XYZ file of C-alpha atoms in Angstrom:
358
model
C -127.996 -63.411 21.457
C -128.224 -64.385 18.199
C -132.178 -64.324 17.939
C -134.544 -62.044 16.412
C -136.742 -62.247 18.201
C -137.757 -62.201 21.711
C -140.080 -64.799 24.069
C -140.695 -61.069 26.146
C -143.540 -59.030 26.210
C -141.618 -56.850 28.021
C -140.100 -53.368 27.272
C -138.067 -51.365 29.465
C -138.548 -47.682 29.434
C -135.483 -45.662 27.656
C -134.780 -42.208 29.470
C -133.590 -38.992 27.317
C -129.624 -38.727 27.764
C -129.571 -35.268 25.265
C -130.325 -32.735 27.609
C -131.462 -30.952 23.781
C -134.194 -33.418 23.509
C -135.811 -31.707 26.309
C -138.341 -30.020 23.081
C -139.030 -33.128 21.916
C -140.763 -34.645 25.035
C -144.249 -33.005 24.938
C -144.936 -34.990 21.278
C -143.548 -37.983 22.265
C -145.775 -38.000 25.445
C -148.451 -38.452 22.553
C -147.439 -41.257 20.808
C -146.959 -44.672 21.449
C -143.736 -46.338 22.109
C -142.502 -48.329 19.030
C -141.314 -51.297 20.818
C -144.757 -51.492 22.334
C -147.152 -53.639 20.057
C -151.084 -52.198 20.259
C -153.756 -54.660 22.061
C -157.487 -54.430 22.490
C -158.496 -55.699 25.676
C -160.660 -58.113 24.048
C -158.137 -59.500 21.776
C -155.800 -60.253 24.908
C -156.776 -63.599 25.119
C -156.084 -64.664 21.939
C -153.547 -62.396 20.201
C -150.764 -62.229 23.010
C -148.284 -64.823 21.027
C -148.429 -62.869 17.226
C -147.446 -59.275 19.556
C -144.618 -61.503 20.983
C -143.460 -62.238 17.395
C -143.475 -58.505 16.127
C -141.254 -57.570 19.308
C -137.392 -56.022 18.205
C -134.102 -57.914 18.695
C -132.399 -55.907 21.296
C -129.911 -55.080 18.552
C -132.167 -52.959 16.276
C -133.637 -50.981 19.446
C -131.037 -47.821 18.767
C -131.885 -44.669 20.280
C -132.851 -42.063 19.157
C -129.415 -39.984 19.482
C -127.180 -42.892 17.794
C -125.911 -40.783 15.882
C -124.275 -38.783 18.607
C -122.813 -41.469 20.188
C -119.139 -42.079 19.637
C -119.508 -45.904 21.189
C -122.249 -46.310 18.863
C -121.802 -44.196 15.388
C -119.087 -45.847 13.076
C -118.509 -41.638 11.717
C -118.647 -40.167 14.960
C -115.422 -38.844 16.670
C -114.152 -40.867 20.492
C -114.543 -39.388 23.198
C -111.143 -39.899 24.329
C -109.674 -38.739 20.841
C -111.389 -35.181 22.035
C -110.317 -34.887 24.682
C -106.527 -35.595 24.183
C -106.438 -33.189 21.077
C -104.293 -30.893 22.290
C -101.765 -34.202 22.968
C -102.317 -34.691 19.596
C -100.670 -31.498 18.285
C -97.890 -31.239 20.450
C -97.302 -34.685 19.367
C -96.438 -33.791 15.679
C -94.810 -30.667 16.731
C -92.923 -32.563 18.968
C -91.893 -34.777 16.171
C -91.345 -32.191 13.418
C -88.999 -30.368 15.885
C -87.142 -33.897 16.540
C -86.691 -34.106 12.221
C -86.260 -31.143 11.979
C -88.940 -30.088 9.693
C -89.468 -26.972 10.653
C -90.962 -25.315 7.556
C -93.012 -28.273 7.287
C -96.549 -27.594 6.854
C -98.455 -30.820 6.123
C -98.900 -33.187 8.420
C -97.881 -35.800 5.327
C -94.024 -35.311 5.505
C -93.846 -37.391 8.559
C -94.681 -40.438 6.353
C -91.289 -40.048 4.446
C -88.997 -40.640 7.565
C -90.735 -43.706 8.612
C -89.378 -47.293 7.880
C -90.380 -47.550 4.280
C -91.027 -51.346 3.024
C -89.197 -52.248 -0.418
C -89.524 -55.322 -1.978
C -86.107 -57.082 0.176
C -87.637 -55.687 3.109
C -91.783 -55.126 4.336
C -91.761 -53.625 7.657
C -94.897 -55.010 10.098
C -95.909 -54.868 13.783
C -97.952 -57.669 15.435
C -101.106 -55.633 16.066
C -103.796 -56.259 14.301
C -107.294 -55.444 14.197
C -108.618 -59.165 14.942
C -105.403 -59.462 16.822
C -104.266 -56.947 18.586
C -101.160 -56.643 20.644
C -102.237 -57.378 24.347
C -99.606 -55.112 26.302
C -99.323 -52.433 23.419
C -103.184 -51.760 23.954
C -103.180 -51.890 27.133
C -100.917 -48.816 26.994
C -103.161 -47.493 25.239
C -106.490 -47.827 26.631
C -104.644 -46.274 29.850
C -103.345 -43.640 27.949
C -107.040 -43.269 26.848
C -108.873 -42.995 30.350
C -105.269 -40.764 31.741
C -106.601 -37.981 29.572
C -110.122 -38.175 30.344
C -109.081 -37.911 34.170
C -107.414 -35.071 32.786
C -109.544 -32.940 30.523
C -112.770 -33.777 32.422
C -115.575 -31.231 32.513
C -116.697 -32.516 36.538
C -115.551 -33.844 39.252
C -119.307 -35.306 39.863
C -119.408 -39.205 40.754
C -122.165 -41.355 41.085
C -121.854 -43.619 44.726
C -121.679 -47.349 42.780
C -118.094 -45.489 41.859
C -117.398 -43.498 44.693
C -114.270 -44.890 46.489
C -114.403 -44.023 49.281
C -118.221 -45.053 49.607
C -117.544 -48.058 48.043
C -113.125 -48.418 48.654
C -111.566 -51.425 46.579
C -109.462 -52.181 49.646
C -109.608 -51.722 53.454
C -106.673 -49.761 53.724
C -107.773 -46.051 55.087
C -108.486 -43.679 51.573
C -106.817 -40.509 51.552
C -108.997 -37.109 52.444
C -107.446 -35.758 49.235
C -108.059 -39.235 46.977
C -110.506 -37.367 44.471
C -108.095 -34.312 43.918
C -105.167 -35.675 42.079
C -104.818 -37.123 39.265
C -103.817 -40.254 38.410
C -100.454 -40.786 36.273
C -100.231 -42.792 33.242
C -98.470 -45.694 34.895
C -100.440 -46.202 37.416
C -103.494 -46.650 35.573
C -101.829 -49.086 33.179
C -100.048 -51.370 36.772
C -103.991 -52.062 37.665
C -105.560 -52.127 33.665
C -102.594 -55.021 33.570
C -102.785 -56.620 36.470
C -106.818 -57.091 36.322
C -106.038 -58.835 32.834
C -103.090 -60.997 33.629
C -104.340 -62.650 36.546
C -107.888 -63.081 34.763
C -105.868 -63.724 31.501
C -108.353 -61.488 29.141
C -107.191 -60.422 25.331
C -106.546 -57.067 24.147
C -109.870 -57.287 21.829
C -111.205 -57.443 26.100
C -109.335 -53.799 26.895
C -110.882 -52.239 23.520
C -114.964 -53.220 23.849
C -113.833 -52.261 27.915
C -113.149 -48.181 26.585
C -116.018 -48.594 24.208
C -118.152 -49.688 27.122
C -116.445 -46.752 29.378
C -117.125 -44.313 27.097
C -120.577 -45.559 26.675
C -120.898 -44.521 30.153
C -120.165 -41.559 30.532
C -122.251 -40.805 27.170
C -125.244 -41.897 29.013
C -125.078 -41.359 32.371
C -124.003 -37.443 31.943
C -121.101 -38.001 34.784
C -116.921 -37.621 33.266
C -114.916 -40.487 35.166
C -112.546 -38.747 38.165
C -109.328 -39.637 40.112
C -112.269 -40.399 42.836
C -113.805 -42.595 40.421
C -111.277 -43.892 37.976
C -110.318 -47.590 39.467
C -114.343 -48.781 40.212
C -115.278 -47.426 36.472
C -113.221 -49.263 35.167
C -113.628 -52.376 36.791
C -116.637 -52.731 35.759
C -116.384 -51.752 32.579
C -113.519 -54.760 32.376
C -116.011 -57.073 34.449
C -118.220 -56.872 31.544
C -116.145 -56.952 28.462
C -114.732 -59.897 29.806
C -118.115 -61.585 30.094
C -119.396 -60.486 26.741
C -116.288 -60.783 24.674
C -114.994 -63.826 26.001
C -116.473 -67.273 25.469
C -115.176 -68.275 28.613
C -115.777 -65.531 30.915
C -114.712 -64.558 34.084
C -116.818 -64.423 37.015
C -117.523 -62.371 39.909
C -116.189 -64.682 42.615
C -112.889 -65.202 40.111
C -112.286 -60.824 40.835
C -112.698 -61.270 44.277
C -109.604 -63.249 44.620
C -107.939 -60.546 42.573
C -108.612 -57.411 44.362
C -108.844 -59.803 48.220
C -110.974 -57.037 49.985
C -114.138 -57.165 47.815
C -117.079 -59.077 48.079
C -119.020 -61.091 44.844
C -121.926 -58.451 46.862
C -120.254 -56.081 45.979
C -119.148 -57.252 42.631
C -122.739 -58.041 41.768
C -123.636 -54.576 42.332
C -121.118 -53.016 40.684
C -122.160 -55.457 37.232
C -125.943 -54.055 37.753
C -125.947 -50.814 38.174
C -123.079 -50.564 35.346
C -125.939 -52.355 33.138
C -128.841 -50.278 34.001
C -127.065 -47.024 33.791
C -125.994 -48.763 30.147
C -129.375 -49.758 29.479
C -128.263 -52.801 28.581
C -126.585 -51.810 25.544
C -124.020 -53.558 25.225
C -123.796 -54.307 21.838
C -120.358 -53.321 19.783
C -120.510 -53.369 15.940
C -117.632 -54.253 14.451
C -117.074 -50.901 12.663
C -117.793 -49.249 16.005
C -114.387 -51.939 17.367
C -112.426 -51.223 14.414
C -112.513 -47.165 14.751
C -111.938 -47.608 18.112
C -109.081 -49.585 17.650
C -107.008 -46.799 14.755
C -107.933 -44.359 17.052
C -106.046 -46.198 19.783
C -103.182 -46.680 17.291
C -103.346 -42.382 15.909
C -102.774 -41.969 20.101
C -100.345 -44.007 20.364
C -97.909 -42.147 17.775
C -99.061 -38.778 18.776
C -97.509 -40.085 22.625
C -94.321 -41.904 21.575
C -96.572 -45.710 22.515
C -96.418 -46.281 18.311
C -96.100 -50.200 17.977
C -92.980 -51.563 16.881
C -92.763 -52.037 13.386
C -89.739 -55.013 13.088
C -88.654 -56.545 9.458
C -91.158 -59.446 7.608
C -89.599 -62.627 8.568
C -89.984 -65.725 6.249
C -91.927 -67.605 9.442
C -94.349 -64.960 10.137
C -95.018 -64.418 5.883
C -96.032 -68.109 5.506
C -97.838 -67.845 9.150
C -100.075 -64.790 7.341
C -99.797 -66.558 3.564
C -102.469 -68.991 5.864
C -104.399 -66.925 7.602
C -105.480 -65.508 4.587
C -105.795 -68.422 2.628
C -108.004 -69.890 5.545
C -109.986 -66.342 5.909
C -110.711 -66.635 2.267
C -111.851 -69.819 1.651
C -114.043 -69.537 4.509
C -115.586 -66.542 2.348
C -116.328 -68.120 -0.235
C -118.566 -71.069 1.179
C -119.735 -68.199 2.985
C -121.095 -66.633 -0.623
C -121.003 -69.754 -3.425
C -121.712 -72.124 -0.459
C -120.568 -75.556 0.413
C -121.519 -77.411 -2.112
C -119.143 -75.798 -4.505
C -115.820 -76.255 -4.608
C -113.173 -73.767 -5.363
C -110.630 -74.038 -8.070
C -106.934 -74.000 -6.731
C -104.658 -71.961 -9.049
C -101.174 -72.546 -9.695
C -99.654 -71.228 -6.653
C -102.070 -73.043 -4.312
C -101.200 -76.193 -5.857
C -98.357 -77.966 -3.514
C -95.985 -80.561 -4.377
C -97.651 -83.284 -2.665
C -99.448 -83.793 -5.917
C -98.917 -87.116 -6.933
C -98.271 -87.692 -10.975
C -100.548 -90.211 -12.834
C -98.022 -92.999 -14.171
C -98.434 -94.017 -17.839
C -98.501 -97.550 -18.440
C -97.782 -98.341 -21.767
């Protein structure tokens, strides 16, 4: 994944996902794909290796409309924030009424009523962008999926995600399975069960939401009551393999969902990847954007991460982590041959004094 050149000379065709690009197809057909090397028939015998070396890495093959894709562009607003816009407004209005701020007109007035840190007490939660809280993160991701379903624009379901055609259990699927929206608790219970059984991390939950929204963008579909389970399962399956060092095998998910077969899981993974056009790259800036947007959504829906006073043990742990990253960054910048000088506050009491003999 880290190599900048590929050994394959094949480039998969890209499809136009944006409807407004239809007007450009005429002149695009006359252009040569920039990812395909130009070769003459007379030169095929001796320059195949050179054309392979000119191929771009898959992470550099950005689609034409990547600036409009929230799962790729760091400044483009996430889809679930757009879907939950009214909920965010209602959440702020609810807080305003609860705090008796009828005369307030700005959101900044709420910050004065939060727990504020002082010289003697620092309030901090246990969720950071590098180590999110698992339970709260899954709750936020479940809430984002809930608003996707609630505020969908269409009920179009692809066959691979249709729970009637591809059921997850042997139980009879109700006739009105695609008519009623699941509540937040039902979505949370489904995701939490998979994460607990497969021992997945909180970061994997954020990547799951990124892949889910990328699928909705590329396939131009909405997640609905009849497809949310299989779409979520496919996103979790792919995120666990991309993010975790020790990925969960497809057969392991069959042990969690007893009625699923390995062939069904393989087909779900294959079609999910095809719909993503095999674009599984998640920039760090996009990951951070989703993390902070989830925190904003949680706060508006009273799922905010609880802040607790910073204890001495937690402070020492944070300080040790900070020093570790500082040393690592210094080695990367200055090189391993240059040693970093210590300041007085980094010198421990274990240093032995030099004895002076007269």
